[in-house]
């Protein structure tokens, strides 16, 4: 036995070197995809007949603006939050829809769940009563532009018009001026994100869980993707304009609740956000190193 181990040591060492080499190869190969951390597309979809028309082609996805990480620095955009508890935010985009949103509101009400609706101004104007109901039932309303145009393709006046028209439609329908917004397609850039914060008073809200419900119109798929990827602090993206998405919600929400998740609005989640331990400058006399793994944003 002892003699064999002398032979084994060089063999194991070689194997370890090989494995390390393979790993570093794999890591560098994976790098480009990991660098684009966020939403690939939040595609526009042909609108149901009851909905005002939306743009059909998704423009190329832009990487979201970098988020400040230093402790004490103001965060301008969020893919997820770093929270102390099993809190998550369900978000529904591109409505309100005349019939599907009320169905979803019934499902949320039965389960005591508060969600956030990133609405299109033109849909609010078409379905103000649905928006009023969502507000009355305690959900948060966020701005998702007036007619789903990619903001980086618009000039300063165009962005302002998209934001202001939508805010006005929400207020006219009986809601408060939104304090969170989600860019159509998740498309923004550093300058627009800063302006959305500074000029319009919005937090820019992306997502970290995307079941691709606009693409795969299958309730079981929507449920399984959300269950697989949701973790504390997650912001879940879905669309209340697809029957399959709404049909997925009872099972999805029941399963998430069973796992212990608690549903809050995006603004509530953002209010719980804490600076990441890894980004916090450690005092010199820090007794022990920070071992908690930094979450990707
Ligand atoms: Ni959208």
Coordinates of N, CA and C and ligand atoms in Angstrom, one line a residue, residues 42-43 54 93-94 120 144 148 184-185 239, ligand 1:
X42 N -36.6 41.1 -23.5 CA -38.0 41.1 -23.0 C -38.7 41.5 -24.2
X43 N -39.0 40.5 -25.0 CA -39.5 40.8 -26.4 C -40.9 41.4 -26.4
X54 N -48.4 47.1 -30.1 CA -47.1 47.3 -29.5 C -46.1 47.1 -30.7
X93 N -45.6 42.7 -16.8 CA -45.4 43.8 -17.7 C -46.4 43.8 -18.8
X94 N -46.5 45.0 -19.4 CA -47.2 45.2 -20.7 C -48.7 45.4 -20.6
X120 N -48.1 49.8 -19.5 CA -47.9 50.7 -20.7 C -49.0 51.8 -20.6
X144 N -43.8 51.6 -17.6 CA -43.1 50.7 -18.6 C -43.1 51.4 -20.0
X148 N -44.1 51.1 -25.5 CA -43.1 50.1 -25.6 C -42.1 50.3 -26.6
X184 N -38.7 49.3 -21.7 CA -39.1 48.2 -22.6 C -37.9 47.4 -23.1
X185 N -38.0 46.2 -23.2 CA -36.9 45.2 -23.6 C -35.7 45.2 -22.6
X239 N -45.6 38.4 -17.8 CA -46.4 39.3 -18.6 C -47.9 39.0 -18.4
Ligands
LIG1 NI1 -42.5 44.9 -22.0

